[in-house]
Coordinates of C-alpha atoms and ligand atoms in Angstrom, one line a residue:
M21 CA 12.7 -9.5 21.4
S22 CA 12.3 -6.2 23.2
G23 CA 10.1 -3.3 22.3
R24 CA 8.9 -4.0 18.8
G25 CA 7.0 -1.1 17.3
L26 CA 7.6 2.5 16.8
T27 CA 6.7 5.3 19.3
D28 CA 8.2 8.3 17.6
M29 CA 7.5 8.9 13.9
N30 CA 10.8 10.9 13.6
D31 CA 12.8 7.7 14.3
L32 CA 11.4 6.1 11.2
I33 CA 11.5 9.2 9.1
S34 CA 15.2 9.6 9.9
L35 CA 16.0 5.9 9.2
C36 CA 14.1 6.2 5.8
K37 CA 16.1 9.3 4.9
R38 CA 19.5 7.9 6.1
R39 CA 19.0 4.8 4.0
A40 CA 17.3 6.6 1.2
I41 CA 14.1 4.4 1.6
I42 CA 11.8 7.5 1.4
F43 CA 13.0 11.1 1.3
P44 CA 11.6 14.5 0.3
S45 CA 11.0 15.0 -3.4
S46 CA 13.0 17.7 -5.2
E47 CA 15.3 17.9 -2.2
I48 CA 18.0 19.8 -4.0
Y49 CA 15.5 22.7 -4.4
G50 CA 14.4 22.5 -0.8
G51 CA 11.7 19.9 -1.2
I52 CA 8.0 20.4 -1.9
N53 CA 5.4 20.0 0.8
S54 CA 4.4 16.4 1.4
C55 CA 5.8 15.0 -1.8
W56 CA 8.1 12.1 -1.3
D57 CA 10.5 10.0 -3.4
Y58 CA 11.1 6.3 -2.8
G59 CA 14.8 5.3 -3.2
P60 CA 16.2 1.9 -4.2
L61 CA 15.1 0.0 -1.1
G62 CA 11.8 1.9 -0.9
A63 CA 11.0 1.1 -4.5
E64 CA 11.6 -2.6 -3.9
L65 CA 9.4 -2.5 -0.8
K66 CA 6.6 -0.8 -2.6
R67 CA 6.8 -3.2 -5.5
N68 CA 6.7 -6.2 -3.1
I69 CA 3.5 -4.8 -1.4
K70 CA 1.8 -4.3 -4.7
E71 CA 2.8 -7.7 -5.9
A72 CA 1.6 -9.4 -2.7
W73 CA -1.8 -7.7 -3.2
W74 CA -2.1 -8.4 -6.9
H75 CA -1.0 -12.0 -6.4
R76 CA -3.7 -12.6 -3.7
V77 CA -6.5 -10.5 -5.1
V78 CA -6.1 -11.1 -8.8
Q79 CA -3.8 -14.0 -9.8
Q80 CA -4.8 -16.5 -7.2
R81 CA -8.5 -16.2 -7.9
D82 CA -10.8 -17.3 -10.7
D83 CA -13.3 -14.5 -10.1
V84 CA -11.1 -11.4 -10.3
V85 CA -9.3 -9.8 -13.3
G86 CA -7.0 -6.8 -13.4
V87 CA -6.9 -3.6 -15.4
D88 CA -4.7 -0.6 -15.8
T89 CA -6.7 2.4 -16.8
S90 CA -5.9 6.0 -17.7
I91 CA -5.3 8.6 -15.1
I92 CA -6.9 11.3 -17.1
M93 CA -10.5 10.4 -18.1
H94 CA -13.4 12.2 -19.7
P95 CA -14.5 15.0 -17.4
A96 CA -18.1 13.6 -17.6
V97 CA -16.9 10.6 -15.5
W98 CA -16.4 12.9 -12.5
R99 CA -19.8 14.6 -12.9
A100 CA -21.4 11.1 -13.0
S101 CA -19.5 9.8 -10.0
G102 CA -20.4 12.9 -7.9
H103 CA -16.8 14.0 -7.5
V104 CA -17.3 17.4 -9.2
E105 CA -20.1 18.3 -6.9
N106 CA -19.3 16.4 -3.7
F107 CA -15.7 15.5 -3.4
T108 CA -14.9 18.3 -1.0
D109 CA -13.5 18.9 2.4
P110 CA -14.6 21.7 4.7
L111 CA -11.8 24.2 4.9
V112 CA -11.3 26.8 7.6
D113 CA -8.6 29.5 8.0
C114 CA -7.3 31.0 11.2
K115 CA -7.8 34.7 11.1
A116 CA -4.8 35.3 13.3
C117 CA -2.0 32.9 12.1
K118 CA -3.5 32.2 8.6
Q119 CA -3.1 28.4 8.9
R120 CA -5.6 26.2 7.2
F121 CA -7.4 23.2 8.7
R122 CA -10.0 20.6 7.8
A123 CA -13.0 21.6 9.9
D124 CA -13.9 17.9 10.4
H125 CA -10.5 17.3 11.9
L126 CA -10.8 20.0 14.6
K127 CA -11.8 19.2 18.1
A128 CA -12.7 22.8 19.1
D129 CA -13.9 25.9 17.3
R130 CA -10.6 27.9 17.8
C131 CA -7.3 27.5 16.0
P132 CA -5.4 24.5 17.4
E133 CA -2.1 26.3 16.8
C134 CA -2.6 29.8 18.2
G135 CA -6.2 29.8 19.6
G136 CA -7.2 32.4 17.1
E137 CA -10.7 32.8 15.6
L138 CA -11.5 30.6 12.6
T139 CA -13.4 31.6 9.4
E140 CA -16.6 29.9 8.4
A141 CA -16.0 26.6 6.7
R142 CA -15.9 26.6 2.9
Q143 CA -16.2 23.5 0.7
F144 CA -12.9 22.9 -1.1
N145 CA -12.8 20.4 -4.1
L146 CA -10.0 18.0 -3.8
M147 CA -9.6 17.2 -7.5
F148 CA -6.5 18.5 -9.3
K149 CA -7.5 20.4 -12.5
T150 CA -5.5 20.7 -15.6
Y151 CA -5.9 21.4 -19.3
L152 CA -5.9 18.8 -22.0
G153 CA -3.9 20.0 -25.0
P154 CA -2.5 23.5 -25.7
V155 CA -5.5 25.6 -25.0
E156 CA -6.2 26.8 -21.5
E157 CA -10.0 27.2 -21.7
S158 CA -12.8 25.8 -19.7
A159 CA -13.8 23.3 -22.4
A160 CA -10.4 21.7 -22.1
I161 CA -10.5 21.2 -18.3
V162 CA -9.7 17.7 -17.1
Y163 CA -9.0 16.2 -13.7
L164 CA -6.3 13.9 -12.4
R165 CA -8.2 11.0 -11.0
P166 CA -8.8 11.1 -7.2
E167 CA -9.4 7.3 -7.1
T168 CA -8.8 4.5 -9.5
A169 CA -12.2 3.0 -9.1
Q170 CA -14.0 5.0 -11.8
G171 CA -11.7 3.5 -14.5
I172 CA -13.1 0.2 -13.5
F173 CA -16.8 1.3 -13.5
V174 CA -16.6 2.9 -17.0
D175 CA -14.8 -0.2 -18.4
F176 CA -17.2 -2.6 -16.6
R177 CA -19.0 -3.8 -19.8
T178 CA -16.0 -4.1 -22.0
V179 CA -14.0 -6.1 -19.4
R180 CA -16.9 -8.3 -18.5
D181 CA -17.6 -9.2 -22.1
A182 CA -14.0 -9.8 -23.0
A183 CA -13.2 -11.9 -19.9
R184 CA -16.7 -13.6 -20.1
L185 CA -17.2 -13.1 -16.4
R186 CA -20.3 -14.2 -14.4
V187 CA -21.5 -12.5 -11.3
P188 CA -20.0 -12.7 -8.7
F189 CA -16.8 -11.3 -10.1
G190 CA -14.3 -8.5 -9.5
I191 CA -12.1 -6.1 -11.4
A192 CA -9.0 -4.8 -9.7
Q193 CA -6.5 -2.1 -10.3
I194 CA -3.4 -0.5 -8.8
G195 CA -2.4 3.0 -9.8
K196 CA -1.7 6.6 -8.9
S197 CA -4.4 8.9 -7.5
F198 CA -4.3 12.6 -6.8
R199 CA -6.1 14.6 -4.2
N200 CA -5.4 18.2 -3.4
E201 CA -5.5 17.5 0.4
V202 CA -6.1 20.5 2.7
T203 CA -3.8 19.1 5.4
P204 CA -1.4 16.5 4.1
G205 CA 1.0 15.0 6.7
N206 CA 2.2 12.3 8.9
F207 CA 5.0 11.3 6.5
V208 CA 3.5 9.3 3.6
F209 CA 0.1 8.7 5.4
R210 CA -1.6 11.6 3.7
T211 CA 0.0 13.0 0.5
R212 CA -1.4 14.7 -2.6
E213 CA -0.1 12.1 -4.9
F214 CA -0.4 8.4 -3.8
E215 CA -1.1 4.9 -5.1
Q216 CA -4.2 2.9 -4.5
M217 CA -5.0 -0.8 -4.8
E218 CA -8.7 -1.1 -5.5
L219 CA -11.1 -3.9 -6.1
E220 CA -14.7 -3.5 -7.3
F221 CA -16.5 -6.8 -6.7
F222 CA -19.9 -7.2 -8.4
V223 CA -22.6 -9.3 -6.8
D224 CA -26.3 -9.8 -6.8
H225 CA -28.9 -8.8 -4.2
R226 CA -29.1 -12.3 -2.7
T227 CA -25.5 -12.6 -1.7
D228 CA -24.4 -8.9 -1.3
M229 CA -24.0 -8.9 2.5
E230 CA -22.2 -12.2 2.6
W231 CA -19.7 -10.9 0.1
F232 CA -19.3 -7.6 2.0
E233 CA -18.4 -9.6 5.2
Y234 CA -16.1 -11.8 3.2
W235 CA -14.1 -9.0 1.8
V236 CA -13.9 -7.2 5.1
N237 CA -12.3 -10.3 6.6
E238 CA -10.2 -11.2 3.6
R239 CA -8.7 -7.8 3.4
Y240 CA -8.1 -7.6 7.2
Q241 CA -6.4 -11.0 7.0
W242 CA -4.0 -9.9 4.3
Y243 CA -2.3 -7.5 6.7
L244 CA -2.1 -10.2 9.4
D245 CA -0.6 -12.7 6.9
L246 CA 2.1 -10.1 6.0
G247 CA 3.1 -10.0 9.7
V248 CA 1.2 -7.0 11.1
R249 CA 0.6 -7.6 14.9
P250 CA -3.1 -8.2 15.5
E251 CA -3.3 -6.1 18.6
K252 CA -2.5 -3.0 16.4
L253 CA -5.1 -3.7 13.8
R254 CA -8.9 -3.3 14.0
R255 CA -12.0 -3.3 11.8
R256 CA -14.1 -0.2 12.5
P257 CA -17.7 -0.3 11.1
H258 CA -18.9 3.2 10.1
E259 CA -21.7 4.8 12.1
K260 CA -25.0 5.3 10.2
D261 CA -24.3 9.0 9.9
E262 CA -20.8 8.4 8.3
L263 CA -22.3 6.3 5.5
A264 CA -23.0 7.7 2.0
H265 CA -26.8 7.6 1.2
Y266 CA -26.4 4.7 -1.2
A267 CA -24.1 2.6 1.0
K268 CA -25.4 -0.3 3.1
G269 CA -22.2 -0.7 5.1
C270 CA -18.6 0.4 5.3
V271 CA -15.8 -0.9 7.5
D272 CA -12.4 0.7 7.8
V273 CA -9.3 -1.4 8.5
E274 CA -7.4 0.8 11.0
Y275 CA -3.9 0.6 12.3
E276 CA -2.6 2.1 15.5
F277 CA 0.1 4.5 14.4
P278 CA 2.1 6.6 16.9
F279 CA -0.4 9.3 16.0
G280 CA -3.4 7.1 16.8
F281 CA -5.7 4.6 15.1
S282 CA -6.1 5.6 11.5
E283 CA -7.7 4.2 8.3
I284 CA -5.5 2.2 6.0
E285 CA -8.2 0.7 3.9
G286 CA -11.9 1.0 3.4
I287 CA -14.3 -1.8 2.5
A288 CA -17.7 -0.5 1.3
H289 CA -21.0 -1.9 0.1
R290 CA -21.8 0.7 -2.6
G291 CA -25.1 -0.6 -3.7
T292 CA -25.7 0.0 -7.4
F293 CA -24.8 3.6 -7.2
D294 CA -21.7 3.8 -9.4
L295 CA -22.9 1.7 -12.3
S296 CA -26.4 3.4 -12.2
Q297 CA -24.8 6.8 -12.3
H298 CA -22.8 5.9 -15.4
I299 CA -25.8 4.3 -17.1
E300 CA -27.7 7.6 -16.5
H301 CA -24.9 9.9 -17.6
S302 CA -23.5 8.0 -20.5
G303 CA -26.8 6.6 -21.8
K304 CA -25.0 3.2 -22.2
D305 CA -26.4 -0.1 -21.0
L306 CA -24.2 -1.3 -18.2
S307 CA -26.6 -3.9 -16.8
Y308 CA -25.8 -7.5 -16.5
F309 CA -27.7 -10.3 -18.1
D310 CA -27.7 -13.7 -16.4
D311 CA -28.3 -16.2 -19.2
L312 CA -28.9 -19.0 -16.7
T313 CA -31.8 -17.3 -14.8
G314 CA -32.8 -14.9 -17.6
E315 CA -32.5 -12.0 -15.1
R316 CA -31.2 -8.6 -16.2
Y317 CA -30.0 -6.3 -13.4
V318 CA -27.4 -3.7 -12.3
P319 CA -25.0 -5.6 -10.0
I320 CA -24.3 -4.4 -6.5
C321 CA -20.7 -3.4 -5.9
V322 CA -18.5 -4.3 -2.9
E323 CA -15.4 -2.2 -2.9
S324 CA -12.1 -2.5 -1.2
S325 CA -9.8 0.5 -1.4
A326 CA -6.3 0.5 0.1
G327 CA -3.5 2.9 -0.2
V328 CA -0.1 1.5 -1.2
D329 CA 1.8 4.2 0.7
R330 CA -0.4 3.7 3.8
A331 CA 0.1 0.0 3.7
L332 CA 3.8 0.5 3.4
L333 CA 3.9 2.9 6.3
T334 CA 1.9 0.4 8.3
F335 CA 4.4 -2.4 7.6
L336 CA 7.4 -0.1 8.4
V337 CA 5.9 1.2 11.7
D338 CA 4.9 -2.3 12.8
A339 CA 8.2 -3.8 11.9
Y340 CA 10.4 -1.3 13.6
E341 CA 12.3 -2.2 16.7
N342 CA 14.9 -0.3 18.6
D343 CA 16.7 -3.4 20.0
E344 CA 18.8 -1.7 22.6
A345 CA 20.1 -4.9 24.1
N346 CA 21.8 -5.7 20.8
E347 CA 22.6 -2.1 19.9
R348 CA 20.7 -2.2 16.7
V349 CA 17.6 -1.0 15.0
V350 CA 15.8 -3.8 13.2
L351 CA 12.9 -3.9 10.8
H352 CA 11.1 -7.2 11.3
L353 CA 9.6 -7.1 7.8
H354 CA 7.8 -10.1 6.5
P355 CA 10.2 -11.8 4.1
R356 CA 7.6 -11.5 1.3
I357 CA 7.9 -7.7 1.4
A358 CA 11.5 -7.2 2.6
P359 CA 13.3 -5.2 -0.1
V360 CA 16.3 -7.5 0.0
K361 CA 16.0 -11.2 0.9
V362 CA 19.6 -12.1 1.5
A363 CA 23.0 -10.3 1.8
V364 CA 26.3 -11.9 1.0
L365 CA 29.2 -10.7 3.1
P366 CA 32.8 -11.8 2.6
L367 CA 34.5 -11.6 6.0
S368 CA 37.5 -9.7 4.5
K369 CA 38.5 -8.1 1.3
K370 CA 40.9 -11.0 0.5
A371 CA 40.6 -11.8 -3.2
E372 CA 39.7 -15.5 -2.7
L373 CA 36.9 -14.6 -0.3
I374 CA 35.5 -11.9 -2.6
E375 CA 35.5 -14.3 -5.5
K376 CA 33.7 -17.0 -3.5
A377 CA 31.2 -14.5 -2.1
Q378 CA 30.4 -13.0 -5.5
A379 CA 29.9 -16.4 -7.1
L380 CA 27.4 -17.3 -4.3
R381 CA 25.7 -14.0 -4.8
A382 CA 25.4 -14.6 -8.6
E383 CA 23.7 -17.9 -7.9
L384 CA 21.3 -16.4 -5.3
R385 CA 20.3 -13.4 -7.3
E386 CA 18.7 -15.7 -9.9
E387 CA 16.0 -16.2 -7.4
W388 CA 16.0 -13.3 -5.0
V389 CA 16.9 -9.7 -4.6
T390 CA 20.3 -9.8 -3.0
A391 CA 22.8 -7.4 -1.5
Y392 CA 26.6 -7.6 -1.3
D393 CA 28.7 -5.7 1.2
D394 CA 32.4 -6.0 1.9
A395 CA 32.9 -2.7 3.7
G396 CA 33.5 -2.3 7.5
S397 CA 33.4 -4.8 10.4
I398 CA 31.0 -7.8 10.1
G399 CA 29.0 -6.5 13.1
R400 CA 28.4 -3.2 11.4
R401 CA 27.4 -4.9 8.2
Y402 CA 24.9 -7.1 10.0
R403 CA 23.4 -4.0 11.5
R404 CA 23.2 -2.2 8.1
Q405 CA 21.1 -5.2 6.9
D406 CA 19.0 -5.4 10.1
E407 CA 17.8 -1.8 9.8
V408 CA 16.5 -2.3 6.3
G409 CA 14.9 -5.7 7.2
T410 CA 17.0 -8.2 5.2
P411 CA 16.0 -11.6 6.6
F412 CA 19.3 -13.4 6.0
C413 CA 23.0 -12.6 5.8
V414 CA 25.4 -15.2 4.5
T415 CA 29.0 -14.8 5.6
V416 CA 31.9 -16.3 3.7
D417 CA 35.0 -16.6 5.9
F418 CA 38.5 -18.0 5.8
Q419 CA 37.2 -21.3 7.1
S420 CA 34.9 -21.4 4.0
L421 CA 38.0 -21.7 1.8
E422 CA 38.9 -24.9 3.6
D423 CA 35.6 -26.6 4.4
Q424 CA 33.3 -25.1 1.7
Q425 CA 30.8 -24.0 4.4
V426 CA 29.3 -20.6 5.1
T427 CA 27.4 -19.0 8.0
V428 CA 23.8 -18.0 7.6
R429 CA 22.5 -15.5 10.1
D430 CA 18.8 -15.0 10.9
R431 CA 17.8 -11.3 11.3
D432 CA 15.2 -11.8 14.0
T433 CA 16.9 -14.4 16.3
M434 CA 20.4 -13.5 15.3
A435 CA 21.1 -17.3 15.4
Q436 CA 23.7 -18.6 13.0
D437 CA 23.8 -21.8 11.1
R438 CA 26.9 -23.3 9.4
I439 CA 25.9 -25.0 6.2
P440 CA 27.7 -26.2 3.0
I441 CA 27.9 -23.4 0.4
G442 CA 26.3 -25.7 -2.2
R443 CA 23.2 -25.9 0.0
V444 CA 22.6 -22.2 0.6
R445 CA 19.9 -21.9 -2.1
E446 CA 18.0 -24.8 -0.9
Y447 CA 18.3 -23.7 2.7
L448 CA 16.9 -20.3 1.9
R449 CA 14.1 -21.7 -0.2
E450 CA 13.1 -23.7 2.8
R451 CA 13.4 -20.8 5.3
L452 CA 11.7 -18.3 3.0
K453 CA 8.9 -20.9 2.2
G454 CA 7.9 -19.3 -1.0
N455 CA 8.1 -15.9 0.4
G456 CA 10.9 -14.8 -1.8
R457 CA 8.7 -14.1 -4.8
Ligands
ATP15 P1 -9.3 10.0 4.7 O1 -10.6 10.1 5.5 O2 -8.1 9.6 5.5 O3 -9.1 11.3 3.9 P2 -10.8 8.6 2.7 O4 -11.8 8.0 3.6 O5 -11.1 9.8 1.9 O6 -9.5 8.9 3.6 P3 -10.8 6.7 0.7 O7 -11.4 7.6 -0.3 O8 -11.7 5.7 1.3 O9 -10.1 7.6 1.8 O10 -9.5 6.1 0.1 C1 -9.2 4.7 0.2 C2 -7.8 4.6 0.6 O11 -6.9 5.3 -0.2 C3 -7.5 5.0 2.0 O12 -7.9 4.0 3.0 C4 -6.0 5.3 2.0 O13 -5.3 4.1 2.2 C5 -5.8 5.7 0.6 N1 -5.7 7.2 0.6 C6 -6.7 8.1 0.5 N2 -6.3 9.3 0.5 C7 -5.0 9.3 0.7 C8 -3.9 10.3 0.7 N3 -4.2 11.6 0.7 N4 -2.7 9.8 0.9 C9 -2.4 8.5 1.0 N5 -3.3 7.6 0.9 C10 -4.6 7.9 0.7

């Protein structure tokens, strides 16, 4: 295979637009800056990523449970968490061209666009404000959550008691978050509305560092197991001066995008900060009582926080290949996350072929997301599936009417197997090895 990997983001952006995987939101009105819609294939891809995470982090474990908490929370939550006061980015304006930048993203003290003079940095709060109910007054101000984690902390006691969990245990959540980013960009890498997959894992002071290491490695491994090339992925421990005052460690999982190595997930040792803050601000007891040792304490939290959209961008960038030798673009997506697992293609529009192909598709769709395509030459149809990452194509041809056999083509090797039509399901089960979920 030649040249896997993307070098120019525009190639991916145009593929995503052409196949309606991801495209600008409100496009008929000219779009809106950095808001994106996921079309049919993008929605499947996103669901598969979230399912792969949930399956691994929640369903396959005895020590983690999931929740789905409200996006709008009591405003006191954000005072306790520190977001009202500290969730800010330093903003500078160019006095000449009026563009805005995040001061911590600039390499020099002049405007990177026009070289103009910059204003002093001002702290800009990233939380979106809105009003709850019909009155627009300050008492009714609420925020759209900038992370899902606080929903977990405030529900800590209720969930622990209901699920009868013993430390160490975790609470996980997937959901939308909102940040009024100063400089969104790089396609879906940084947007103002995005989804997060977060785990808050509660441990005691004897095992905290072990668990921290464990989750750094476990989360890194998840990307590798879903096919990301190891040479493009790294774990970057934060320097001392990057760490929050309460944190004992933080490691970012970074991927090498065409625009450089960038964070796709953070794993942080948050100490007892979050629960302690909520104990103080709510006046409620969120401590943990260990009835075996008789100890009562506030557990330490190890957090892993990943972006769904950033993970999705990582998988797309990493899977992309412009396979010039075969005159195709192909996404080598792991079958587990590929939007469509198998496409059924009748060689011609002859009624008997269509009937046979549709019967096969009906059987396969009981188990997998399938596609059906009878338009254009077979070579073009293969390429249409390759560029959206469909692992297998099954072709029903004239010979199939005689010998009841079909051809299964592999996306990556382009190798073709001729097998009895009655065996296709079993064959795919074997080849997808449980990855069709
Ligand atoms: P950055 O430094 O890139 O702004 P951060 O350190 O503020 O990110 P966290 O608060 O650690 O990010 O958020 C956890 C994860 O949520 C990130 O690793 C990323 O995957 C995702 N995420 C955060 N902000 C955005 C955003 N604006 N758009 C898309 N995903 C985001």
